Each structure stands twice: as C-alpha cells, then as structure tokens.
Coordinates of C-alpha atoms in Angstrom, one line a residue:
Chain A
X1 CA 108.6 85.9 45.2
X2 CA 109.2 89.0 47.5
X3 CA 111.8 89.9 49.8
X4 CA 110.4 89.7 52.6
X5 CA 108.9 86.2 52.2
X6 CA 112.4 85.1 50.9
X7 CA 113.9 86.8 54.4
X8 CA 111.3 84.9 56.3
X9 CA 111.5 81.6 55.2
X10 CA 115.4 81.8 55.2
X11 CA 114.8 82.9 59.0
X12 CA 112.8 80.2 59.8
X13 CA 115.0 77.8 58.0
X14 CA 117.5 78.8 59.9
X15 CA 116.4 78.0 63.4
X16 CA 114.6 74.9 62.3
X17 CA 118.3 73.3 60.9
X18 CA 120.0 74.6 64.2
X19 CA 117.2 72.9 66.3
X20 CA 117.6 69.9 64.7
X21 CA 121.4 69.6 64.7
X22 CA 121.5 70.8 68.4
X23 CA 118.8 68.4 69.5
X24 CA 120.7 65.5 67.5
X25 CA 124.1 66.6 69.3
X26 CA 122.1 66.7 72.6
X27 CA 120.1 63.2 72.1
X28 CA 123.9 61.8 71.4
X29 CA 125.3 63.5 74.5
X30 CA 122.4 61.9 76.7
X31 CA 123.0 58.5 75.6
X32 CA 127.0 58.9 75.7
X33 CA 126.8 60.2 79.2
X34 CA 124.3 58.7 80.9
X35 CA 125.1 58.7 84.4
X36 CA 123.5 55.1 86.6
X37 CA 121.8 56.7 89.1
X38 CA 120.5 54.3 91.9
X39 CA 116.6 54.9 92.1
X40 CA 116.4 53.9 95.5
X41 CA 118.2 57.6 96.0
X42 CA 115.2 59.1 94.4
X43 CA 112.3 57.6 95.9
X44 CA 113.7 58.1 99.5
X45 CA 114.1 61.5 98.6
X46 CA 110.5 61.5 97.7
X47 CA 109.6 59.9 101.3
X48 CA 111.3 62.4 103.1
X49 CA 110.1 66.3 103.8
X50 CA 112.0 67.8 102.1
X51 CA 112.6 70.5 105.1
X52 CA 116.4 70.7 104.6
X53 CA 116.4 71.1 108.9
X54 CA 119.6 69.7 109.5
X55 CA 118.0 67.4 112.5
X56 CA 119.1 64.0 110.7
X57 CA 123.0 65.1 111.1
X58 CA 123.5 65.6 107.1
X59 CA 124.0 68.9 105.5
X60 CA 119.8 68.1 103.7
X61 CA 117.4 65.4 103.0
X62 CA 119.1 64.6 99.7
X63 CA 123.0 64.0 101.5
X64 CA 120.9 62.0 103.7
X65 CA 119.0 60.3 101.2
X66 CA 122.4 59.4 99.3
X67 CA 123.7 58.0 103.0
X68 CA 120.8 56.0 103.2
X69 CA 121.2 53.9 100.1
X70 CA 125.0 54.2 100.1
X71 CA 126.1 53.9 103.1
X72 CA 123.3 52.2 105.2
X73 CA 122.6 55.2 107.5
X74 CA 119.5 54.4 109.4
X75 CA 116.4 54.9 108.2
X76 CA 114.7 56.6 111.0
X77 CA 116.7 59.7 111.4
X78 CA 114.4 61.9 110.0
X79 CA 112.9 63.6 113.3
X80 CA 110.1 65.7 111.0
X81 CA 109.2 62.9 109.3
X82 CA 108.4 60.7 112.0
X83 CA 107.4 56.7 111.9
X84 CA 105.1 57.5 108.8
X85 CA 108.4 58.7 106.7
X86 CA 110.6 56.2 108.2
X87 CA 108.5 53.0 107.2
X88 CA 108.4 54.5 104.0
X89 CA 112.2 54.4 103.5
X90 CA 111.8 51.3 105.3
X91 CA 109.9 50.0 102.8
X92 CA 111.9 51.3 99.9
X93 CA 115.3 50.2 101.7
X94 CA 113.8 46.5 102.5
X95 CA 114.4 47.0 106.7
X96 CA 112.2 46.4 109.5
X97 CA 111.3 49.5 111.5
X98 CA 110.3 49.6 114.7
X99 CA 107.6 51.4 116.3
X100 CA 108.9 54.6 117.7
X101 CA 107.5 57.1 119.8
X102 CA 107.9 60.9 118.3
X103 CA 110.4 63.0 119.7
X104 CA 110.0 65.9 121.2
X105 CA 112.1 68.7 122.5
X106 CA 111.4 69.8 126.6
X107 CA 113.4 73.0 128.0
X108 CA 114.9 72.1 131.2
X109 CA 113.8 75.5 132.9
X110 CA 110.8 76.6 134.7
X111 CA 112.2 80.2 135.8
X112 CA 110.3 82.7 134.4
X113 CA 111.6 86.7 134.5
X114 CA 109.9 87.6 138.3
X115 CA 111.4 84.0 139.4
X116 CA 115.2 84.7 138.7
X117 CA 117.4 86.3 141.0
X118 CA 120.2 88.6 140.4
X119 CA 119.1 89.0 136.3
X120 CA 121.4 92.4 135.6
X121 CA 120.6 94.3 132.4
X122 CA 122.6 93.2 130.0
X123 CA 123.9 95.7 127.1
X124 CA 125.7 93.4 125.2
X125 CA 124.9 90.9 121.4
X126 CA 121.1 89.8 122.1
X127 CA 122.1 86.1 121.7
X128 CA 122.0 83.6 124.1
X129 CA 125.5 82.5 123.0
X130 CA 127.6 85.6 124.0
X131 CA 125.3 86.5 127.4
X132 CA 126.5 83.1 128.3
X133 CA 130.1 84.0 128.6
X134 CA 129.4 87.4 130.4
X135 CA 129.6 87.0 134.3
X136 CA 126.5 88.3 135.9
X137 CA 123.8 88.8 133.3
X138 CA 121.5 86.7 135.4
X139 CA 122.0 84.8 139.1
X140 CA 121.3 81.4 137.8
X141 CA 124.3 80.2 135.7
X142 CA 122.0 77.0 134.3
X143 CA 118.9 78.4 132.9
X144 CA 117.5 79.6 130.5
X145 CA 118.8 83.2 129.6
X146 CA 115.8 84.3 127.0
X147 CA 117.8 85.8 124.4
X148 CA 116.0 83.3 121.5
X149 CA 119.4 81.4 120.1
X150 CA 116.5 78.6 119.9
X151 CA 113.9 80.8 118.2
X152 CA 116.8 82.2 115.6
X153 CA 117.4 78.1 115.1
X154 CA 113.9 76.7 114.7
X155 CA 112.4 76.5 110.9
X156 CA 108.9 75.7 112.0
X157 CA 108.5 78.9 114.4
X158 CA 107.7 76.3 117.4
X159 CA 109.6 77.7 119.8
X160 CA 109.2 80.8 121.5
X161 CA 110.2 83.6 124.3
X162 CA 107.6 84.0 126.8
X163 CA 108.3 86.0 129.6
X164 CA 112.1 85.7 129.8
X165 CA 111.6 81.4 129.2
X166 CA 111.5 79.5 125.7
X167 CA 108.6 78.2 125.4
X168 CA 108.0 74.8 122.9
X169 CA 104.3 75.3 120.6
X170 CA 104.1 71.4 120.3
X171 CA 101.5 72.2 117.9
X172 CA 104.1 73.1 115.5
X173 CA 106.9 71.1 116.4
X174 CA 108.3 68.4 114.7
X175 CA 111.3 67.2 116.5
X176 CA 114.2 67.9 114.6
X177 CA 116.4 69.4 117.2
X178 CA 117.4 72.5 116.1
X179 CA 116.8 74.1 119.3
X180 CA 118.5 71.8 121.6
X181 CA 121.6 71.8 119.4
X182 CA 121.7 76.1 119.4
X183 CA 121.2 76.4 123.3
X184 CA 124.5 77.1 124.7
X185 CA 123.3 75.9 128.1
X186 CA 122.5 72.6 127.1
X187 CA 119.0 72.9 128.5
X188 CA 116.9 71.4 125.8
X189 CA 116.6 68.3 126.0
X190 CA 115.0 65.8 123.3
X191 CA 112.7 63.0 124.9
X192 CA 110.7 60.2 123.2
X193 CA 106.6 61.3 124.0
X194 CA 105.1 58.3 124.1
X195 CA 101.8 60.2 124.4
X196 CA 100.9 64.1 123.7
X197 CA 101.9 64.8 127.5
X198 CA 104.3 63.5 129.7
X199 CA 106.1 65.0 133.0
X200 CA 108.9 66.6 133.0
X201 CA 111.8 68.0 135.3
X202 CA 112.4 71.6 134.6
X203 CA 115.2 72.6 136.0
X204 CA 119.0 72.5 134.9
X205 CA 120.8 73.8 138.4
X206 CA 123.3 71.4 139.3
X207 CA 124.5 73.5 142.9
X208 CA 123.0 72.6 146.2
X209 CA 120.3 74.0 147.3
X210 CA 121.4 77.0 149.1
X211 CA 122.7 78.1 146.0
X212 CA 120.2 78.0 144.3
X213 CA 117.6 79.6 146.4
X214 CA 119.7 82.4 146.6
X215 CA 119.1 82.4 142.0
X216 CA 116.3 81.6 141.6
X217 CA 112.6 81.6 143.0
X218 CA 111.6 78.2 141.2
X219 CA 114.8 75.8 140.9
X220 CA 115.1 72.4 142.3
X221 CA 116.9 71.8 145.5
X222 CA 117.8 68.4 145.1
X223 CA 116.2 67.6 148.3
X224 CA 115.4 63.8 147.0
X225 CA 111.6 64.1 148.1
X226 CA 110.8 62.7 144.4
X227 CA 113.3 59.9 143.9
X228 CA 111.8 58.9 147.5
X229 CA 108.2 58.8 146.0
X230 CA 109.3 56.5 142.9
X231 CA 111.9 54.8 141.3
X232 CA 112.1 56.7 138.0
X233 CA 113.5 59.7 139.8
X234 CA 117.6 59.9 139.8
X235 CA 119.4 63.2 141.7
X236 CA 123.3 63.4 140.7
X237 CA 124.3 66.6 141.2
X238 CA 121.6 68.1 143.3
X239 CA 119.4 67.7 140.2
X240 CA 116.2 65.4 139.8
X241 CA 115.8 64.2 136.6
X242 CA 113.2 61.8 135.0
X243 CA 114.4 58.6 133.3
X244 CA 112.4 58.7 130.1
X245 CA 113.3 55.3 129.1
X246 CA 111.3 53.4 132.2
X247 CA 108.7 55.8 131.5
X248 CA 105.1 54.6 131.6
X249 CA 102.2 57.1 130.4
X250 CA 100.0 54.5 131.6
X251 CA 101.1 54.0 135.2
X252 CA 102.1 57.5 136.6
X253 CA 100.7 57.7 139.7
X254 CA 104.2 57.4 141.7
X255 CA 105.2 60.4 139.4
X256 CA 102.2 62.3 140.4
X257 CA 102.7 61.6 144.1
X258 CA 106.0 62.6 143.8
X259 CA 105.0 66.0 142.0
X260 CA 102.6 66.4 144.7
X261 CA 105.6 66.3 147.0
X262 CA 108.0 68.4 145.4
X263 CA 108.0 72.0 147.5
X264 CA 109.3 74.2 144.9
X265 CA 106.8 72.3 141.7
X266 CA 109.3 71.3 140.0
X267 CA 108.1 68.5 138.3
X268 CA 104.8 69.9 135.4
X269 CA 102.9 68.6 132.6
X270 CA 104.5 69.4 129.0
X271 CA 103.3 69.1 125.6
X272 CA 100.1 69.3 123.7
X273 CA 96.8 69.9 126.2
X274 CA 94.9 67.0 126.0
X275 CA 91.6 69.4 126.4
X276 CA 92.7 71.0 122.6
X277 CA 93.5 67.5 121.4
X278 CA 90.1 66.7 122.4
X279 CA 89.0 69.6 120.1
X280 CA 90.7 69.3 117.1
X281 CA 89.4 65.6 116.6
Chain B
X1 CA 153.6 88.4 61.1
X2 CA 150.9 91.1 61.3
X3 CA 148.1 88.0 62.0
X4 CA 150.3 86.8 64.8
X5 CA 150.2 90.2 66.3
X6 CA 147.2 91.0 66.0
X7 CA 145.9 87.5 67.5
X8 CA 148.2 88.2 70.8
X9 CA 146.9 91.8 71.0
X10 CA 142.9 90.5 71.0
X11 CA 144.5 87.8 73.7
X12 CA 145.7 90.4 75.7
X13 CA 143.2 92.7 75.7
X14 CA 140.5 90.3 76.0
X15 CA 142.2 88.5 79.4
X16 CA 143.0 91.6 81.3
X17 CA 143.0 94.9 79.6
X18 CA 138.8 94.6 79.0
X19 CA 138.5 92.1 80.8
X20 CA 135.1 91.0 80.4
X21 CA 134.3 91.0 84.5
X22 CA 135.9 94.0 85.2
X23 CA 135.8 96.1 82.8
X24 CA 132.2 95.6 81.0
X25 CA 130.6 94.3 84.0
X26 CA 128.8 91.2 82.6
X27 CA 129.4 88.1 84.0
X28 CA 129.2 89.3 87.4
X29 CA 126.5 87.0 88.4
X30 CA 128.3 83.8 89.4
X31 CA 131.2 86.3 89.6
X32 CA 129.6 86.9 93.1
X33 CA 128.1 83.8 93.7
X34 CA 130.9 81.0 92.9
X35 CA 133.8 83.2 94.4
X36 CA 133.5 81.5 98.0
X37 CA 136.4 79.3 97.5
X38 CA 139.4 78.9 95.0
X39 CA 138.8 75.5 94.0
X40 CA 135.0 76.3 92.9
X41 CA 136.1 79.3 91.0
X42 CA 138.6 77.9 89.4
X43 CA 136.3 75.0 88.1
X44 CA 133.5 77.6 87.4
X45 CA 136.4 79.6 85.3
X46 CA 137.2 76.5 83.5
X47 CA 133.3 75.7 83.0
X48 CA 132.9 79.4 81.6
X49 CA 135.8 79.0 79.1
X50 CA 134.7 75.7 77.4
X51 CA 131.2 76.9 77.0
X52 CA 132.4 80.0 75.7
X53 CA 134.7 78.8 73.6
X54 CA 132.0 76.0 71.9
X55 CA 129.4 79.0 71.9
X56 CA 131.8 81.0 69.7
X57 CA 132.7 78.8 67.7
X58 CA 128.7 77.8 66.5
X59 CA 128.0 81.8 66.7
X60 CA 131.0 82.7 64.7
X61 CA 130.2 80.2 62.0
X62 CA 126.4 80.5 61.7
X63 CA 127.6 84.6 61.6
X64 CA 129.5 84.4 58.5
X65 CA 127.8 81.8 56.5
X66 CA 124.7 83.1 57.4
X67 CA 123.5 85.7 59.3
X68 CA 125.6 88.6 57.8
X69 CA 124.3 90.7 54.6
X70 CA 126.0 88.6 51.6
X71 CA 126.7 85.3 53.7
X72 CA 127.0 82.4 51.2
X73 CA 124.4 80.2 52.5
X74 CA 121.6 82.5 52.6
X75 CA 122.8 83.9 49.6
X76 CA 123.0 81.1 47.7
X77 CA 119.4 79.9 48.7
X78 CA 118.1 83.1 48.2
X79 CA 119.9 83.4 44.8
X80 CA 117.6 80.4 43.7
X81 CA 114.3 82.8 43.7
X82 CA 115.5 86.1 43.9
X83 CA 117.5 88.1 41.3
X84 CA 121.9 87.8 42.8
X85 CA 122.1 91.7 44.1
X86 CA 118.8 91.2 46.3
X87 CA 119.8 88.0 47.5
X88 CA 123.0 89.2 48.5
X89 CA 121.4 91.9 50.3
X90 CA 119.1 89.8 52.6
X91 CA 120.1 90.5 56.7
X92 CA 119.7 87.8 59.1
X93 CA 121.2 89.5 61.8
X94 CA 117.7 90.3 63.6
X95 CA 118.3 86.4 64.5
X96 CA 121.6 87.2 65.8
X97 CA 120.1 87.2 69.9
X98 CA 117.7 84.0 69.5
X99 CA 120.8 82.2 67.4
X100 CA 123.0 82.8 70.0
X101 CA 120.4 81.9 73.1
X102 CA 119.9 78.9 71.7
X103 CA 123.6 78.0 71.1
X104 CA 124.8 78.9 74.3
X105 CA 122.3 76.9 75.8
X106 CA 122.8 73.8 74.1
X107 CA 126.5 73.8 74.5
X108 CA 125.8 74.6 78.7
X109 CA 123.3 71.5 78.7
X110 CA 126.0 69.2 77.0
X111 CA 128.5 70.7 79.6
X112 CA 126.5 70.0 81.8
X113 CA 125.8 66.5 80.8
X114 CA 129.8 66.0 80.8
X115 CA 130.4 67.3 84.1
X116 CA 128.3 65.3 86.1
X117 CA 129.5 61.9 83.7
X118 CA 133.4 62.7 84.2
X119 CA 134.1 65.1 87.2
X120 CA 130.5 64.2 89.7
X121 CA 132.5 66.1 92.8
X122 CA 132.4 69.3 90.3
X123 CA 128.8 68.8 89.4
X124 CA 127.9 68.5 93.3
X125 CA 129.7 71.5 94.4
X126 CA 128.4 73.5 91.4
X127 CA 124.8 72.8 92.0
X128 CA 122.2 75.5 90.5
X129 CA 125.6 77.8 89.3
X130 CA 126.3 75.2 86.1
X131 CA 122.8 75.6 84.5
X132 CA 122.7 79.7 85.3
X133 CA 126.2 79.7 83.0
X134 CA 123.4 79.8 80.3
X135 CA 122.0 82.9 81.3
X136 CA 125.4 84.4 81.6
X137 CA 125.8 87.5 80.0
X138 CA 129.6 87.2 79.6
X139 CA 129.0 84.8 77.0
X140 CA 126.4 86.4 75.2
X141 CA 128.7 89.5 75.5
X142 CA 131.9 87.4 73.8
X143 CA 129.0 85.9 70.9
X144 CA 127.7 89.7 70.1
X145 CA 131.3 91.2 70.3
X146 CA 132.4 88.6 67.2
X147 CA 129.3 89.5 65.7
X148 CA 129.8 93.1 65.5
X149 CA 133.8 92.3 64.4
X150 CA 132.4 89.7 61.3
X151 CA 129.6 92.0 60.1
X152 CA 131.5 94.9 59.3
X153 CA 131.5 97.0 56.1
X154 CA 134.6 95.7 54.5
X155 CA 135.2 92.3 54.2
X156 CA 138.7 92.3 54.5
X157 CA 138.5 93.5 57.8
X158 CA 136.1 90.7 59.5
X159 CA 136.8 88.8 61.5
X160 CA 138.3 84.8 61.1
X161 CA 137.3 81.9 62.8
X162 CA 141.3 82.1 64.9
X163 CA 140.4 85.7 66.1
X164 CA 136.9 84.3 67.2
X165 CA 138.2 81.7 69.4
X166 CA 141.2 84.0 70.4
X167 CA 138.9 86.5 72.0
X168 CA 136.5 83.6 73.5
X169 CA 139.1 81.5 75.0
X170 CA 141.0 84.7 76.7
X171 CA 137.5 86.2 77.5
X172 CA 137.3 82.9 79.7
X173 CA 140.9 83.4 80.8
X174 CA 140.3 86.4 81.8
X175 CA 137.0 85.3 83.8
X176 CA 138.8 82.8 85.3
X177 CA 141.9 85.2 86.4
X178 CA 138.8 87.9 87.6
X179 CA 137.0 85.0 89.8
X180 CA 140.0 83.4 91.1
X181 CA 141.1 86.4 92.5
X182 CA 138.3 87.4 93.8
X183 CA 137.9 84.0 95.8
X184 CA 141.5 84.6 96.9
X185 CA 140.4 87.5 98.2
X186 CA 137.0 86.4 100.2
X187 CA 139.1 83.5 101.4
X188 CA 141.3 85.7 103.1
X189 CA 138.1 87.9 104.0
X190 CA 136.3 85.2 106.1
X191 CA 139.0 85.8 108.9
X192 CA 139.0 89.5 109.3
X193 CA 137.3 91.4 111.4
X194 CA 134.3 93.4 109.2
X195 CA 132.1 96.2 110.3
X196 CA 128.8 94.6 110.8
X197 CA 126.6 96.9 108.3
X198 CA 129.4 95.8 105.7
X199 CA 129.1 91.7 105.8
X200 CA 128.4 89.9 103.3
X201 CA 127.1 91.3 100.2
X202 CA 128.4 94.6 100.7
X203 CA 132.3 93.4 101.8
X204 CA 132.2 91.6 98.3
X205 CA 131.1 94.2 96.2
X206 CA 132.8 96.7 97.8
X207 CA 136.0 94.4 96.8
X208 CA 134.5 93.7 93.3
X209 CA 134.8 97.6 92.8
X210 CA 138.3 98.0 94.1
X211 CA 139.7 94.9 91.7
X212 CA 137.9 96.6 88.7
X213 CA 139.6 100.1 89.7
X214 CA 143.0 97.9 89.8
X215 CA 142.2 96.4 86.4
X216 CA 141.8 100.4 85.3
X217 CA 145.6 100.2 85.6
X218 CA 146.0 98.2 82.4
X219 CA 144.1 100.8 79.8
X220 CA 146.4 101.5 77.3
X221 CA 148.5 98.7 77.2
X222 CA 147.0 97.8 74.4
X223 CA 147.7 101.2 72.2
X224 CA 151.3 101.1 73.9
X225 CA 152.0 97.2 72.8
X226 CA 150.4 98.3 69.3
X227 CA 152.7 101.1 68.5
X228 CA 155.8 98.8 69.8
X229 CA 154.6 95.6 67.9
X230 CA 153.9 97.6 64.6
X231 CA 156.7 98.8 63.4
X232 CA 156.0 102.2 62.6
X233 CA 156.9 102.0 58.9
X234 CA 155.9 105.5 57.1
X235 CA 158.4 107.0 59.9
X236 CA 161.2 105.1 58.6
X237 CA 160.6 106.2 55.0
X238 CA 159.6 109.7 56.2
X239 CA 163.1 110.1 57.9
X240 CA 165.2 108.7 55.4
X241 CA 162.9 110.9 52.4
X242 CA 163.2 114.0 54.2
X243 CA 166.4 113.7 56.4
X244 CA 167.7 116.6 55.0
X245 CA 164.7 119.1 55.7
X246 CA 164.2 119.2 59.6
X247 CA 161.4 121.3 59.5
X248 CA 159.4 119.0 58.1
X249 CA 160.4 116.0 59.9
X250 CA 159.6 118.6 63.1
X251 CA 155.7 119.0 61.4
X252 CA 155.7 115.1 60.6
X253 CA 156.7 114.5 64.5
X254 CA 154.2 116.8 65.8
X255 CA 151.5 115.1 63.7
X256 CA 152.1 111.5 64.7
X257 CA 152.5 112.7 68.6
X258 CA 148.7 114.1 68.3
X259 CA 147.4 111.3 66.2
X260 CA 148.8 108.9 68.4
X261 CA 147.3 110.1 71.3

C-alpha cells in the first residue's frame, strides 16, 4: 500500500475518532446540564414582534416575555402587537383579555413654521432636547420645536417633520410610544383610537390667552367656547383638552359643534383618512 | 531546577511580556466588545482561560501522539502496512487547523452548556460574546504556538504537556489582565468629556493602542530574567580557568556582551 493512501486514511481516521469522542463528550454535557426552561417563555416570545421597540417598558420582547410568565406582567403591553398579539399570550398564559382599542400617538401642536411667533434661528445641537433649554429659540415655550427628537426615536419611520411640526404617518404607526417618551415637551400624547379618526386638541399652551396670541398664530386661548358646546371638553390651565375615555366615535356631534365654534380651529381630525381607508379595502 | 525556570519564564512571557492581546493582536475581537464593564470582562477573561486551557490540552495531546512526523499513534498504525522508516515519516500536521477548529469549538459549546447550567446571570450578560469565543483567534493563536514548540526538529527540545498548559493558562491570564484593564479604563471613559469625531469606536481603539505601546515597556524582561535565573556557568569556569590571563578573560567578556545582546 502507498504512502499516500496510508496518509489519507490515517487523516481521515483521525477526525472521524475526534468527532466521535467530542460528540460523546457533548451528548453527556447536554444531558448533565440541561437547563428547565419554561416553554410558555418561548411560545410568547413567538407571539410577540419581535421589534425590540422598547414601548412594553422592558429592555426587548424576550425580558418581556420572561416577565410575562415569571412574573405575571400583563399580557397586553405590547403596543405593536396590538389585541391580535395580546390574545395570543392570552391564550398561551390562560387570561381573559379584553377588547382594547389600538393606541395611537397624537402631537399636541397645530403650529406650523409661518404660525409661530418669535422663532429665532437657533445655532446650537439640532435636537429638540438641548433647544429646549435655550431661552428664545422660538416664542411659544409649549410646542413643538421641530428638531425630530421623535423622528431620531421612532423604529417604524412613522413620524415625521413637516414644515417645522411632527407629523404622525398612522399608516405606519404602531403605537409603541417611542415618540412621546423622547419629546422633551411632553406634547405627544398616546390615546386609545377607537376608530381610524378621532378629534383631537392640538395645542399644549398652558398661558392665558394674551400670551399666547402674542406666540403663536394658531394656539388655544382657553376661551371655554368648547367645554360650553359639550361635556367632554375640560380647560385647566387655559388649555382645552378632550377626555378620551368618555369618548364616543359614534355620537360626536357636540364635538363637532364645538369645533365649529372654536375661533382659532383648534380642535381637527387626526389619524388615518377614511377616504384611503376606503381605498385600500 | 532548569524545568521550573523555564515553566515561570513561558508564564511570564505569555501574561504580559507577549501578551497575546497586546502584543500579537489576536483576540481583539471581544477585546473591544466585552470591555464595557469590569464585571463582564472579568467573566469573559475567566471564560477565555478555561476554554483555552481545555483546547490546549486536546491540541497538545492529539499534536504529539499524532499529528507530528514520528508520533506513536500514527506511527504505530502506519507501521502495520508500511515498512517502520516510512511510517515514521508520515506528517499529519496539514490537519493541524481543522484539529484544532474543531476542538476549540467543542470545548466553547460545553462551556457554554456549563455556564448557562451553573452561573445563568453570566450566560445573560454574555449573550452572542460566549459562542464568538470559538471564533477567537487568541485561542487558535495559543493551539498553533504549542504546535510549532512540539513539532520541532529535536525531540528533546518539544514541548511537554506542563509547558502546554503553562503557556495556555497565562495566555488567558494575560487576556484577562489586557480586558480588565481596558474595561477599567472605558469605565472611567464614559464620564469624560470626548471630542465628538472621537466617540465610541475610535476613543476605544485609540486606548487599545496606547495600552499596547505601555505593554512595549516589558520587552526584554524575559532575556533579562533569563540571564539572572540561568546561572551563567561557562563564566564561572572561564574565570577560575583563565584567572591568571586577563587578556583573555577581556576577549571572553567582550564576546558574551555581543552575544548577549
């Protein structure tokens, strides 16, 4: 027999008796160590995105998955997922969900560039988070300031700058609250949408009415009109604002009357246009 | 007495004087990417050494009995076909890369395995850095330097299973030390002040490459610990041969001063 054949074979021989030993050593070690791991952990993991957003509270869907089974968190945190995903966990977890309308972020501003007063050109960080601490970068010291700290934030590009105001692509949104959380103002707000549009307040001024005037082209006064037109209107502060929890997609013909009355029109439509809706079924 | 000093002088140069971060450079992937805080170095360090140590061990003895031209295995088996000075003759070392692959592997799969039964908070902070140890090239590095030190000409001079694990356990020392400080370091680094274009990646390899320059400072402590350690015997003789005839003893000193160096 050659050389080479004899070199060969021993070669082969070689890696054959140090896969078998390894794989024996390995097949022990799997047995020895196996490590219980509660399924339950697994197949919520599978129910959920999978987006990593942040929007339950948890670091990612599998901390949150792990809270759920461990440690009883609620089931329907998941914003992205929605009632489809919590059911699901529902199901796995053997809980009762109820029905719950999606959430849906809705930025308290209606002040676009040409409506705010005393807006100074600012040389400073591009972020919404360090204009907010400079005096003077624009009149109105509630509103939106249009440097995109929500845009930077959102993982499903739903949110957007147009002309000077975020603006929410509901299209694309999901829910989880990334933007609302990065807005140093405090101006996003997340509302349950019972259906693809409801009315909304936008404005955040709190100061009377004088004051704001002299910021802004569009802000509300707190001149009450609203709250006199129907009962789902509260002003504190000089500030109308809509109590979602009363609120009837059905019946909103007070609303309407009262957005009819409002003089600066305040009070608008958000969400998806029922006109594409139409469409796209 | 020579074994012992020879073991503490692979020790030493192994941990810092080429140390296998700093010095060669391999390793440097979770060098960079475990070094965020001292606890998770530290455990990474630890991880490193145990693997290392397991994969030199199983590369050190599948090496010498057979790899290596003249192992005994291979020799023996060949010797059943093949006239004895061809079978002695037959090189396995070509294997030497897919051997070692496939130990190092194994061993960071049963690590692995361990971990996550015994120490589950070191698993979870780990995450994807525990299964890349087996793509670390610091290992591979510590399996093909004991190679190279067992196949060598003379037999006398290979390598033994105690200087295998000498160099692999202080390689991993010396890993450890390397990371550790470099976590100290970017711990520290988190509350300065940095220049904007230099955050992040840059700041830490910017620091990776002063540390290595301040390891420099340990080359030759390993030729200056040899000459103390070994006493220089011929010297001894040479004096007490020749004490008589300086200029010789002059020549003598003037040789060892240039061979020395």
């Amino acid at each position: 027999m050659s050389l080479t054949l004899v070199t060969i074979a021993l070669a082969a021989g070689t890696l054959l008796v140090m896969a078998l030993v390894l794989t024996y050593i390995l097949g022990w070690a799997n047995v020895a160590f196996h490590v219980e791991v509660d399924p339950r952990i697994e197949a919520v993991l599978d129910a959920l995105p999978g987006a990593n957003c942040g929007g339950c509270g948890m670091v990612g869907c599998g901390e949150y998955a792990e809270a759920v089974v461990n440690d009883g968190a609620p089931v329907d945190l998941c914003a992205p997922g929605g009632a489809s995903c919590a059911a699901a966990i529902g199901n796995i977890m053997g809980v009762e969900v109820e029905e719950t309308a999606p959430i849906r972020p809705i930025v308290h501003c209606g002040a676009y560039l040409e409506d705010r007063l005393g807006r100074n050109e600012y040389l400073g960080e591009k972020t919404c988070a360090a204009a907010t601490n400079v005096a003077g970068v624009q009149g109105c010291v509630y509103g939106c300031l249009g440097f995109g700290d929500c845009v930077a934030a959102c993982p499903y590009d739903a949110i957007h700058i147009r002309d000077g105001l975020s603006d929410v692509d509901y299209y694309k949104c999901v829910g989880c609250g990334a933007c609302a959380r990065a807005c140093p103002r405090n101006i996003i707000s997340i509302e349950p949408f019972k259906v693809d549009k409801i009315l909304a307040v936008l404005c955040s001024n709190k100061d009377d009415g004088k004051a704001v005037r002299s910021v802004c082209k569009a802000g509300c006064l707190g001149c009450k009109l609203c709250a006199k037109q129907c009962d789902l209107f509260s002003v504190d502060n000089n500030l109308s604002c809509l109590i979602y929890d009363d609120y009837d997609p059905d019946n909103v013909e007070d609303i309407l009357k009262a957005k009819e009355k409002c003089k600066r029109n305040r009070i608008e439509f958000v969400g998806k246009e029922e006109d594409d809706q139409n469409n796209n079924d | 007495m020579n074994y012992i000093i020879d073991i503490f002088l692979i020790a030493i140069s192994a941990a810092l004087i080429n140390n296998f971060v700093l010095y060669y450079f391999v390793g440097i992937c979770p060098f960079i990417g475990v070094s965020r805080n001292v606890d998770m170095a530290f455990g990474m360090g630890c991880a490193v050494t145990f693997v290392i140590t397991i994969a030199a061990l199983i590369s050190w003895t599948i090496t010498t009995f057979v790899l290596i031209p003249g192992a005994p295995v291979t020799s023996f088996l060949a010797g059943l076909v093949l006239p004895a000075e061809q079978a002695s003759g037959i090189d396995l070392t070509i294997l030497s890369y897919i051997v070692y692959i496939f130990a190092i592997s194994s061993s960071v799969q049963f690590v692995e395995m361990y971990v996550r039964k015994f120490f589950p908070p070191l698993y979870k902070s780990f995450g994807v850095f525990l299964p890349l140890i087996t793509t670390n090239c610091a290992i591979l590095f510590a399996c093909l330097t004991i190679m190279s030190n067992v196949a060598v000409d003379n037999p006398e001079e290979a390598w033994d299973l105690g200087r295998a694990l000498i160099l692999a356990i202080f390689g991993g020392v010396g890993f450890t030390i390397a990371i550790v400080i470099m976590a100290g370091i970017r711990e520290e680094l988190d509350l300065c002040d940095i220049p904007k274009p230099l955050q992040g990646a840059a700041i830490t390899l910017i620091t990776a490459g002063i540390l290595a320059m301040a390891f420099m400072g340990f080359t030759g402590v390993d030729t200056g610990l040899k000459n103390a350690l070994n006493p220089p015997d011929e010297q001894q003789i040479v004096q007490q041969t020749n004490s008589d005839d300086s200029i010789k003893l002059a020549e003598q000193g003037k040789n060892r001063t240039a061979g020395g160096f």
